Amino acid sequence: MAGAYKSNESLENYLETILVLSKKLPVVRSVDIATELNFKKPSVSVAMKNLREKQYITVTDSGFIYLTDSGRQIAEMIYERHELLTDFLMSLGVSAEIASEDACRIEHVISKESFAALKSHIQNH
């Protein structure tokens, strides 16, 4: 069970990273992801193969990586969680760096119900 969770968290992190990079780069390549995450390129290549097999990304002949609709959906959900959780923790006085690190952990394990309740609470206050 823990292995499946870790694998899922890793894939979600990759999808989120591709989304974030696509907002600031004209195209996203494996080397950009490796640099952003400070991972070795072979690790990223294995992850990209896995994401491609799950049909979360497409990779052009030139090596440009694009999120599919399903990949984008997951990436945007994780990114929204990350942003909201980071802002919330910072509003409680947590430093930006720690808030972002903790949000990165929480974003993968919080249930949809708890996240929706937290989001609603934050928006109504």
mmCIF file of N, CA and C in Angstrom:
data_model
loop_
_atom_site.group_PDB
_atom_site.id
_atom_site.type_symbol
_atom_site.label_atom_id
_atom_site.label_comp_id
_atom_site.label_asym_id
_atom_site.label_seq_id
_atom_site.Cartn_x
_atom_site.Cartn_y
_atom_site.Cartn_z
ATOM 1 N N MET A 1 0.828 -1.196 0.000
ATOM 2 C CA MET A 1 0.000 0.000 0.000
ATOM 3 C C MET A 1 0.869 1.256 0.000
ATOM 4 N N ALA A 2 1.868 1.290 0.873
ATOM 5 C CA ALA A 2 2.736 2.469 0.941
ATOM 6 C C ALA A 2 3.459 2.698 -0.376
ATOM 7 N N GLY A 3 3.861 1.612 -1.031
ATOM 8 C CA GLY A 3 4.547 1.729 -2.316
ATOM 9 C C GLY A 3 3.656 2.341 -3.378
ATOM 10 N N ALA A 4 2.402 1.929 -3.404
ATOM 11 C CA ALA A 4 1.449 2.472 -4.388
ATOM 12 C C ALA A 4 1.224 3.951 -4.131
ATOM 13 N N TYR A 5 1.121 4.323 -2.849
ATOM 14 C CA TYR A 5 0.931 5.734 -2.504
ATOM 15 C C TYR A 5 2.130 6.563 -2.969
ATOM 16 N N LYS A 6 3.328 6.083 -2.663
ATOM 17 C CA LYS A 6 4.540 6.809 -3.045
ATOM 18 C C LYS A 6 4.620 6.972 -4.561
ATOM 19 N N SER A 7 4.275 5.924 -5.285
ATOM 20 C CA SER A 7 4.305 5.972 -6.733
ATOM 21 C C SER A 7 3.316 7.015 -7.252
ATOM 22 N N ASN A 8 2.137 7.025 -6.673
ATOM 23 C CA ASN A 8 1.114 7.986 -7.057
ATOM 24 C C ASN A 8 1.561 9.414 -6.751
ATOM 25 N N GLU A 9 2.135 9.601 -5.567
ATOM 26 C CA GLU A 9 2.622 10.922 -5.168
ATOM 27 C C GLU A 9 3.687 11.402 -6.144
ATOM 28 N N SER A 10 4.582 10.507 -6.532
ATOM 29 C CA SER A 10 5.641 10.848 -7.456
ATOM 30 C C SER A 10 5.065 11.275 -8.813
ATOM 31 N N LEU A 11 4.108 10.496 -9.323
ATOM 32 C CA LEU A 11 3.487 10.846 -10.606
ATOM 33 C C LEU A 11 2.783 12.192 -10.518
ATOM 34 N N GLU A 12 2.080 12.420 -9.410
ATOM 35 C CA GLU A 12 1.391 13.701 -9.224
ATOM 36 C C GLU A 12 2.388 14.854 -9.188
ATOM 37 N N ASN A 13 3.525 14.633 -8.528
ATOM 38 C CA ASN A 13 4.555 15.680 -8.479
ATOM 39 C C ASN A 13 5.102 15.982 -9.872
ATOM 40 N N TYR A 14 5.318 14.943 -10.665
ATOM 41 C CA TYR A 14 5.798 15.153 -12.026
ATOM 42 C C TYR A 14 4.767 15.936 -12.840
ATOM 43 N N LEU A 15 3.503 15.547 -12.744
ATOM 44 C CA LEU A 15 2.456 16.244 -13.507
ATOM 45 C C LEU A 15 2.372 17.707 -13.091
ATOM 46 N N GLU A 16 2.433 17.947 -11.786
ATOM 47 C CA GLU A 16 2.390 19.322 -11.283
ATOM 48 C C GLU A 16 3.598 20.120 -11.797
ATOM 49 N N THR A 17 4.763 19.498 -11.792
ATOM 50 C CA THR A 17 5.974 20.169 -12.268
ATOM 51 C C THR A 17 5.859 20.515 -13.750
ATOM 52 N N ILE A 18 5.327 19.592 -14.540
ATOM 53 C CA ILE A 18 5.133 19.865 -15.976
ATOM 54 C C ILE A 18 4.194 21.050 -16.148
ATOM 55 N N LEU A 19 3.110 21.090 -15.368
ATOM 56 C CA LEU A 19 2.164 22.212 -15.444
ATOM 57 C C LEU A 19 2.854 23.530 -15.103
ATOM 58 N N VAL A 20 3.574 23.547 -13.997
ATOM 59 C CA VAL A 20 4.262 24.772 -13.553
ATOM 60 C C VAL A 20 5.273 25.226 -14.603
ATOM 61 N N LEU A 21 6.067 24.286 -15.125
ATOM 62 C CA LEU A 21 7.064 24.637 -16.140
ATOM 63 C C LEU A 21 6.406 25.136 -17.424
ATOM 64 N N SER A 22 5.252 24.553 -17.778
ATOM 65 C CA SER A 22 4.576 24.960 -19.011
ATOM 66 C C SER A 22 4.058 26.394 -18.920
ATOM 67 N N LYS A 23 3.909 26.897 -17.702
ATOM 68 C CA LYS A 23 3.463 28.287 -17.509
ATOM 69 C C LYS A 23 4.599 29.280 -17.718
ATOM 70 N N LYS A 24 5.854 28.784 -17.576
ATOM 71 C CA LYS A 24 6.967 29.726 -17.695
ATOM 72 C C LYS A 24 7.951 29.424 -18.826
ATOM 73 N N LEU A 25 7.793 28.279 -19.472
ATOM 74 C CA LEU A 25 8.683 27.933 -20.588
ATOM 75 C C LEU A 25 7.861 27.747 -21.866
ATOM 76 N N PRO A 26 8.464 28.035 -23.021
ATOM 77 C CA PRO A 26 7.745 27.822 -24.277
ATOM 78 C C PRO A 26 7.453 26.333 -24.515
ATOM 79 N N VAL A 27 8.382 25.463 -24.141
ATOM 80 C CA VAL A 27 8.182 24.013 -24.234
ATOM 81 C C VAL A 27 8.835 23.365 -23.009
ATOM 82 N N VAL A 28 8.335 22.198 -22.629
ATOM 83 C CA VAL A 28 8.892 21.468 -21.491
ATOM 84 C C VAL A 28 9.568 20.204 -22.010
ATOM 85 N N ARG A 29 10.797 19.986 -21.550
ATOM 86 C CA ARG A 29 11.558 18.788 -21.915
ATOM 87 C C ARG A 29 11.973 18.059 -20.646
ATOM 88 N N SER A 30 12.382 16.811 -20.787
ATOM 89 C CA SER A 30 12.824 16.027 -19.621
ATOM 90 C C SER A 30 13.926 16.739 -18.850
ATOM 91 N N VAL A 31 14.840 17.353 -19.563
ATOM 92 C CA VAL A 31 15.961 18.035 -18.904
ATOM 93 C C VAL A 31 15.456 19.186 -18.028
ATOM 94 N N ASP A 32 14.388 19.858 -18.459
ATOM 95 C CA ASP A 32 13.814 20.950 -17.653
ATOM 96 C C ASP A 32 13.230 20.405 -16.351
ATOM 97 N N ILE A 33 12.568 19.251 -16.456
ATOM 98 C CA ILE A 33 11.962 18.625 -15.282
ATOM 99 C C ILE A 33 13.064 18.155 -14.333
ATOM 100 N N ALA A 34 14.106 17.531 -14.877
ATOM 101 C CA ALA A 34 15.237 17.069 -14.065
ATOM 102 C C ALA A 34 15.872 18.235 -13.321
ATOM 103 N N THR A 35 16.054 19.353 -14.014
ATOM 104 C CA THR A 35 16.654 20.539 -13.399
ATOM 105 C C THR A 35 15.747 21.088 -12.301
ATOM 106 N N GLU A 36 14.461 21.216 -12.603
ATOM 107 C CA GLU A 36 13.495 21.775 -11.642
ATOM 108 C C GLU A 36 13.419 20.942 -10.364
ATOM 109 N N LEU A 37 13.395 19.631 -10.517
ATOM 110 C CA LEU A 37 13.244 18.741 -9.361
ATOM 111 C C LEU A 37 14.577 18.297 -8.761
ATOM 112 N N ASN A 38 15.668 18.656 -9.436
ATOM 113 C CA ASN A 38 17.010 18.246 -9.022
ATOM 114 C C ASN A 38 17.121 16.716 -9.000
ATOM 115 N N PHE A 39 16.577 16.098 -10.053
ATOM 116 C CA PHE A 39 16.642 14.648 -10.234
ATOM 117 C C PHE A 39 17.592 14.362 -11.389
ATOM 118 N N LYS A 40 18.074 13.137 -11.450
ATOM 119 C CA LYS A 40 18.905 12.729 -12.577
ATOM 120 C C LYS A 40 18.004 12.428 -13.778
ATOM 121 N N LYS A 41 18.507 12.715 -14.970
ATOM 122 C CA LYS A 41 17.720 12.550 -16.185
ATOM 123 C C LYS A 41 17.176 11.125 -16.384
ATOM 124 N N PRO A 42 17.941 10.062 -16.080
ATOM 125 C CA PRO A 42 17.370 8.720 -16.250
ATOM 126 C C PRO A 42 16.113 8.483 -15.399
ATOM 127 N N SER A 43 16.093 9.023 -14.173
ATOM 128 C CA SER A 43 14.912 8.883 -13.311
ATOM 129 C C SER A 43 13.709 9.561 -13.950
ATOM 130 N N VAL A 44 13.944 10.746 -14.504
ATOM 131 C CA VAL A 44 12.870 11.496 -15.158
ATOM 132 C C VAL A 44 12.390 10.745 -16.396
ATOM 133 N N SER A 45 13.323 10.162 -17.145
ATOM 134 C CA SER A 45 12.948 9.411 -18.353
ATOM 135 C C SER A 45 12.028 8.241 -18.019
ATOM 136 N N VAL A 46 12.331 7.528 -16.941
ATOM 137 C CA VAL A 46 11.493 6.408 -16.506
ATOM 138 C C VAL A 46 10.107 6.923 -16.129
ATOM 139 N N ALA A 47 10.060 8.029 -15.400
ATOM 140 C CA ALA A 47 8.773 8.603 -14.987
ATOM 141 C C ALA A 47 7.966 9.063 -16.197
ATOM 142 N N MET A 48 8.638 9.661 -17.183
ATOM 143 C CA MET A 48 7.927 10.137 -18.373
ATOM 144 C C MET A 48 7.344 8.954 -19.157
ATOM 145 N N LYS A 49 8.090 7.853 -19.197
ATOM 146 C CA LYS A 49 7.584 6.646 -19.873
ATOM 147 C C LYS A 49 6.313 6.161 -19.161
ATOM 148 N N ASN A 50 6.359 6.155 -17.846
ATOM 149 C CA ASN A 50 5.221 5.736 -17.035
ATOM 150 C C ASN A 50 4.017 6.663 -17.269
ATOM 151 N N LEU A 51 4.251 7.965 -17.269
ATOM 152 C CA LEU A 51 3.173 8.935 -17.501
ATOM 153 C C LEU A 51 2.600 8.795 -18.910
ATOM 154 N N ARG A 52 3.471 8.503 -19.869
ATOM 155 C CA ARG A 52 3.023 8.310 -21.261
ATOM 156 C C ARG A 52 2.146 7.061 -21.357
ATOM 157 N N GLU A 53 2.574 5.986 -20.690
ATOM 158 C CA GLU A 53 1.802 4.740 -20.701
ATOM 159 C C GLU A 53 0.425 4.928 -20.059
ATOM 160 N N LYS A 54 0.355 5.782 -19.050
ATOM 161 C CA LYS A 54 -0.920 6.058 -18.377
ATOM 162 C C LYS A 54 -1.734 7.120 -19.143
ATOM 163 N N GLN A 55 -1.158 7.601 -20.241
ATOM 164 C CA GLN A 55 -1.788 8.603 -21.112
ATOM 165 C C GLN A 55 -2.042 9.935 -20.398
ATOM 166 N N TYR A 56 -1.101 10.312 -19.511
ATOM 167 C CA TYR A 56 -1.168 11.609 -18.840
ATOM 168 C C TYR A 56 -0.360 12.669 -19.587
ATOM 169 N N ILE A 57 0.566 12.207 -20.427
ATOM 170 C CA ILE A 57 1.376 13.133 -21.220
ATOM 171 C C ILE A 57 1.535 12.580 -22.634
ATOM 172 N N THR A 58 1.904 13.492 -23.546
ATOM 173 C CA THR A 58 2.372 13.084 -24.865
ATOM 174 C C THR A 58 3.762 13.684 -25.028
ATOM 175 N N VAL A 59 4.595 12.994 -25.775
ATOM 176 C CA VAL A 59 5.954 13.477 -26.022
ATOM 177 C C VAL A 59 6.156 13.494 -27.532
ATOM 178 N N THR A 60 6.544 14.656 -28.041
ATOM 179 C CA THR A 60 6.757 14.782 -29.485
ATOM 180 C C THR A 60 8.096 14.153 -29.865
ATOM 181 N N ASP A 61 8.321 14.006 -31.166
ATOM 182 C CA ASP A 61 9.607 13.472 -31.662
ATOM 183 C C ASP A 61 10.773 14.345 -31.223
ATOM 184 N N SER A 62 10.510 15.634 -31.000
ATOM 185 C CA SER A 62 11.562 16.559 -30.559
ATOM 186 C C SER A 62 11.781 16.505 -29.053
ATOM 187 N N GLY A 63 10.987 15.685 -28.342
ATOM 188 C CA GLY A 63 11.157 15.563 -26.898
ATOM 189 C C GLY A 63 10.370 16.579 -26.092
ATOM 190 N N PHE A 64 9.414 17.250 -26.728
ATOM 191 C CA PHE A 64 8.593 18.222 -26.014
ATOM 192 C C PHE A 64 7.457 17.484 -25.317
ATOM 193 N N ILE A 65 7.248 17.809 -24.048
ATOM 194 C CA ILE A 65 6.266 17.103 -23.224
ATOM 195 C C ILE A 65 5.031 17.974 -23.037
ATOM 196 N N TYR A 66 3.877 17.371 -23.299
ATOM 197 C CA TYR A 66 2.596 18.071 -23.131
ATOM 198 C C TYR A 66 1.669 17.226 -22.276
ATOM 199 N N LEU A 67 0.918 17.880 -21.405
ATOM 200 C CA LEU A 67 -0.081 17.179 -20.610
ATOM 201 C C LEU A 67 -1.282 16.840 -21.484
ATOM 202 N N THR A 68 -1.830 15.654 -21.306
ATOM 203 C CA THR A 68 -3.102 15.324 -21.952
ATOM 204 C C THR A 68 -4.199 15.940 -21.083
ATOM 205 N N ASP A 69 -5.445 15.850 -21.514
ATOM 206 C CA ASP A 69 -6.536 16.403 -20.715
ATOM 207 C C ASP A 69 -6.580 15.768 -19.325
ATOM 208 N N SER A 70 -6.425 14.438 -19.261
ATOM 209 C CA SER A 70 -6.471 13.766 -17.957
ATOM 210 C C SER A 70 -5.250 14.131 -17.106
ATOM 211 N N GLY A 71 -4.097 14.257 -17.741
ATOM 212 C CA GLY A 71 -2.890 14.674 -17.024
ATOM 213 C C GLY A 71 -3.017 16.086 -16.496
ATOM 214 N N ARG A 72 -3.578 16.970 -17.320
ATOM 215 C CA ARG A 72 -3.774 18.370 -16.910
ATOM 216 C C ARG A 72 -4.744 18.465 -15.746
ATOM 217 N N GLN A 73 -5.774 17.649 -15.775
ATOM 218 C CA GLN A 73 -6.779 17.646 -14.704
ATOM 219 C C GLN A 73 -6.131 17.314 -13.356
ATOM 220 N N ILE A 74 -5.318 16.280 -13.340
ATOM 221 C CA ILE A 74 -4.633 15.888 -12.108
ATOM 222 C C ILE A 74 -3.655 16.981 -11.691
ATOM 223 N N ALA A 75 -2.872 17.469 -12.640
ATOM 224 C CA ALA A 75 -1.870 18.500 -12.342
ATOM 225 C C ALA A 75 -2.522 19.748 -11.760
ATOM 226 N N GLU A 76 -3.633 20.178 -12.346
ATOM 227 C CA GLU A 76 -4.303 21.392 -11.857
ATOM 228 C C GLU A 76 -4.905 21.168 -10.477
ATOM 229 N N MET A 77 -5.412 19.968 -10.201
ATOM 230 C CA MET A 77 -5.949 19.668 -8.876
ATOM 231 C C MET A 77 -4.832 19.746 -7.831
ATOM 232 N N ILE A 78 -3.693 19.117 -8.134
ATOM 233 C CA ILE A 78 -2.569 19.121 -7.193
ATOM 234 C C ILE A 78 -2.021 20.535 -7.029
ATOM 235 N N TYR A 79 -1.917 21.282 -8.120
ATOM 236 C CA TYR A 79 -1.398 22.649 -8.077
ATOM 237 C C TYR A 79 -2.314 23.544 -7.238
ATOM 238 N N GLU A 80 -3.624 23.400 -7.426
ATOM 239 C CA GLU A 80 -4.572 24.200 -6.631
ATOM 240 C C GLU A 80 -4.415 23.878 -5.148
ATOM 241 N N ARG A 81 -4.304 22.587 -4.833
ATOM 242 C CA ARG A 81 -4.112 22.191 -3.443
ATOM 243 C C ARG A 81 -2.830 22.804 -2.893
ATOM 244 N N HIS A 82 -1.774 22.719 -3.677
ATOM 245 C CA HIS A 82 -0.472 23.241 -3.241
ATOM 246 C C HIS A 82 -0.561 24.737 -2.938
ATOM 247 N N GLU A 83 -1.136 25.485 -3.867
ATOM 248 C CA GLU A 83 -1.243 26.938 -3.699
ATOM 249 C C GLU A 83 -2.086 27.301 -2.478
ATOM 250 N N LEU A 84 -3.256 26.676 -2.352
ATOM 251 C CA LEU A 84 -4.157 26.999 -1.254
ATOM 252 C C LEU A 84 -3.539 26.618 0.092
ATOM 253 N N LEU A 85 -2.971 25.422 0.172
ATOM 254 C CA LEU A 85 -2.360 24.969 1.415
ATOM 255 C C LEU A 85 -1.153 25.824 1.795
ATOM 256 N N THR A 86 -0.327 26.185 0.811
ATOM 257 C CA THR A 86 0.829 27.045 1.084
ATOM 258 C C THR A 86 0.370 28.394 1.628
ATOM 259 N N ASP A 87 -0.588 29.012 0.942
ATOM 260 C CA ASP A 87 -1.099 30.322 1.394
ATOM 261 C C ASP A 87 -1.704 30.231 2.790
ATOM 262 N N PHE A 88 -2.474 29.162 3.030
ATOM 263 C CA PHE A 88 -3.116 28.983 4.328
ATOM 264 C C PHE A 88 -2.070 28.857 5.432
ATOM 265 N N LEU A 89 -1.065 28.013 5.219
ATOM 266 C CA LEU A 89 -0.020 27.834 6.234
ATOM 267 C C LEU A 89 0.746 29.134 6.465
ATOM 268 N N MET A 90 1.009 29.876 5.385
ATOM 269 C CA MET A 90 1.705 31.163 5.537
ATOM 270 C C MET A 90 0.838 32.146 6.330
ATOM 271 N N SER A 91 -0.476 32.100 6.135
ATOM 272 C CA SER A 91 -1.370 33.002 6.877
ATOM 273 C C SER A 91 -1.367 32.675 8.373
ATOM 274 N N LEU A 92 -0.953 31.450 8.709
ATOM 275 C CA LEU A 92 -0.841 31.047 10.116
ATOM 276 C C LEU A 92 0.531 31.402 10.686
ATOM 277 N N GLY A 93 1.399 31.971 9.862
ATOM 278 C CA GLY A 93 2.708 32.395 10.334
ATOM 279 C C GLY A 93 3.851 31.456 9.977
ATOM 280 N N VAL A 94 3.573 30.431 9.183
ATOM 281 C CA VAL A 94 4.619 29.500 8.754
ATOM 282 C C VAL A 94 5.438 30.180 7.653
ATOM 283 N N SER A 95 6.756 29.996 7.664
ATOM 284 C CA SER A 95 7.600 30.608 6.636
ATOM 285 C C SER A 95 7.229 30.063 5.266
ATOM 286 N N ALA A 96 7.490 30.835 4.238
ATOM 287 C CA ALA A 96 7.122 30.451 2.863
ATOM 288 C C ALA A 96 7.754 29.118 2.474
ATOM 289 N N GLU A 97 9.024 28.927 2.811
ATOM 290 C CA GLU A 97 9.720 27.698 2.419
ATOM 291 C C GLU A 97 9.110 26.467 3.092
ATOM 292 N N ILE A 98 8.887 26.545 4.401
ATOM 293 C CA ILE A 98 8.310 25.421 5.147
ATOM 294 C C ILE A 98 6.864 25.192 4.712
ATOM 295 N N ALA A 99 6.113 26.272 4.506
ATOM 296 C CA ALA A 99 4.714 26.149 4.072
ATOM 297 C C ALA A 99 4.633 25.411 2.744
ATOM 298 N N SER A 100 5.515 25.750 1.819
ATOM 299 C CA SER A 100 5.515 25.098 0.513
ATOM 300 C C SER A 100 5.902 23.626 0.627
ATOM 301 N N GLU A 101 6.920 23.329 1.452
ATOM 302 C CA GLU A 101 7.353 21.939 1.646
ATOM 303 C C GLU A 101 6.237 21.103 2.269
ATOM 304 N N ASP A 102 5.577 21.659 3.304
ATOM 305 C CA ASP A 102 4.500 20.921 3.970
ATOM 306 C C ASP A 102 3.302 20.762 3.045
ATOM 307 N N ALA A 103 2.981 21.805 2.285
ATOM 308 C CA ALA A 103 1.865 21.726 1.339
ATOM 309 C C ALA A 103 2.128 20.617 0.330
ATOM 310 N N CYS A 104 3.375 20.465 -0.075
ATOM 311 C CA CYS A 104 3.756 19.438 -1.050
ATOM 312 C C CYS A 104 3.481 18.037 -0.502
ATOM 313 N N ARG A 105 3.643 17.871 0.805
ATOM 314 C CA ARG A 105 3.355 16.570 1.410
ATOM 315 C C ARG A 105 1.839 16.376 1.574
ATOM 316 N N ILE A 106 1.176 17.395 2.101
ATOM 317 C CA ILE A 106 -0.257 17.312 2.416
ATOM 318 C C ILE A 106 -1.093 17.151 1.155
ATOM 319 N N GLU A 107 -0.718 17.819 0.076
ATOM 320 C CA GLU A 107 -1.539 17.860 -1.140
ATOM 321 C C GLU A 107 -1.848 16.483 -1.711
ATOM 322 N N HIS A 108 -1.011 15.502 -1.407
ATOM 323 C CA HIS A 108 -1.200 14.162 -1.956
ATOM 324 C C HIS A 108 -2.058 13.261 -1.084
ATOM 325 N N VAL A 109 -2.179 13.582 0.186
ATOM 326 C CA VAL A 109 -2.869 12.679 1.107
ATOM 327 C C VAL A 109 -4.206 13.218 1.614
ATOM 328 N N ILE A 110 -4.442 14.508 1.465
ATOM 329 C CA ILE A 110 -5.698 15.067 1.952
ATOM 330 C C ILE A 110 -6.849 14.561 1.075
ATOM 331 N N SER A 111 -7.953 14.186 1.713
ATOM 332 C CA SER A 111 -9.105 13.684 0.960
ATOM 333 C C SER A 111 -9.791 14.840 0.233
ATOM 334 N N LYS A 112 -10.562 14.498 -0.797
ATOM 335 C CA LYS A 112 -11.322 15.515 -1.523
ATOM 336 C C LYS A 112 -12.263 16.238 -0.578
ATOM 337 N N GLU A 113 -12.896 15.477 0.323
ATOM 338 C CA GLU A 113 -13.859 16.064 1.268
ATOM 339 C C GLU A 113 -13.186 17.067 2.204
ATOM 340 N N SER A 114 -12.052 16.690 2.779
ATOM 341 C CA SER A 114 -11.337 17.590 3.694
ATOM 342 C C SER A 114 -10.818 18.811 2.957
ATOM 343 N N PHE A 115 -10.293 18.611 1.745
ATOM 344 C CA PHE A 115 -9.786 19.752 0.987
ATOM 345 C C PHE A 115 -10.925 20.719 0.645
ATOM 346 N N ALA A 116 -12.074 20.180 0.218
ATOM 347 C CA ALA A 116 -13.232 21.022 -0.116
ATOM 348 C C ALA A 116 -13.684 21.817 1.109
ATOM 349 N N ALA A 117 -13.703 21.169 2.288
ATOM 350 C CA ALA A 117 -14.105 21.853 3.518
ATOM 351 C C ALA A 117 -13.109 22.951 3.873
ATOM 352 N N LEU A 118 -11.817 22.656 3.738
ATOM 353 C CA LEU A 118 -10.777 23.637 4.031
ATOM 354 C C LEU A 118 -10.869 24.817 3.064
ATOM 355 N N LYS A 119 -11.043 24.523 1.796
ATOM 356 C CA LYS A 119 -11.158 25.564 0.768
ATOM 357 C C LYS A 119 -12.372 26.458 1.053
ATOM 358 N N SER A 120 -13.482 25.840 1.380
ATOM 359 C CA SER A 120 -14.713 26.575 1.679
ATOM 360 C C SER A 120 -14.504 27.458 2.908
ATOM 361 N N HIS A 121 -13.869 26.912 3.930
ATOM 362 C CA HIS A 121 -13.612 27.673 5.163
ATOM 363 C C HIS A 121 -12.732 28.897 4.863
ATOM 364 N N ILE A 122 -11.684 28.688 4.100
ATOM 365 C CA ILE A 122 -10.752 29.787 3.769
ATOM 366 C C ILE A 122 -11.462 30.859 2.951
ATOM 367 N N GLN A 123 -12.265 30.439 1.977
ATOM 368 C CA GLN A 123 -12.941 31.399 1.113
ATOM 369 C C GLN A 123 -14.023 32.192 1.850
ATOM 370 N N ASN A 124 -14.572 31.609 2.913
ATOM 371 C CA ASN A 124 -15.641 32.271 3.652
ATOM 372 C C ASN A 124 -15.141 33.093 4.826
ATOM 373 N N HIS A 125 -13.824 33.165 4.994
ATOM 374 C CA HIS A 125 -13.281 33.944 6.113
ATOM 375 C C HIS A 125 -12.355 35.018 5.645
#
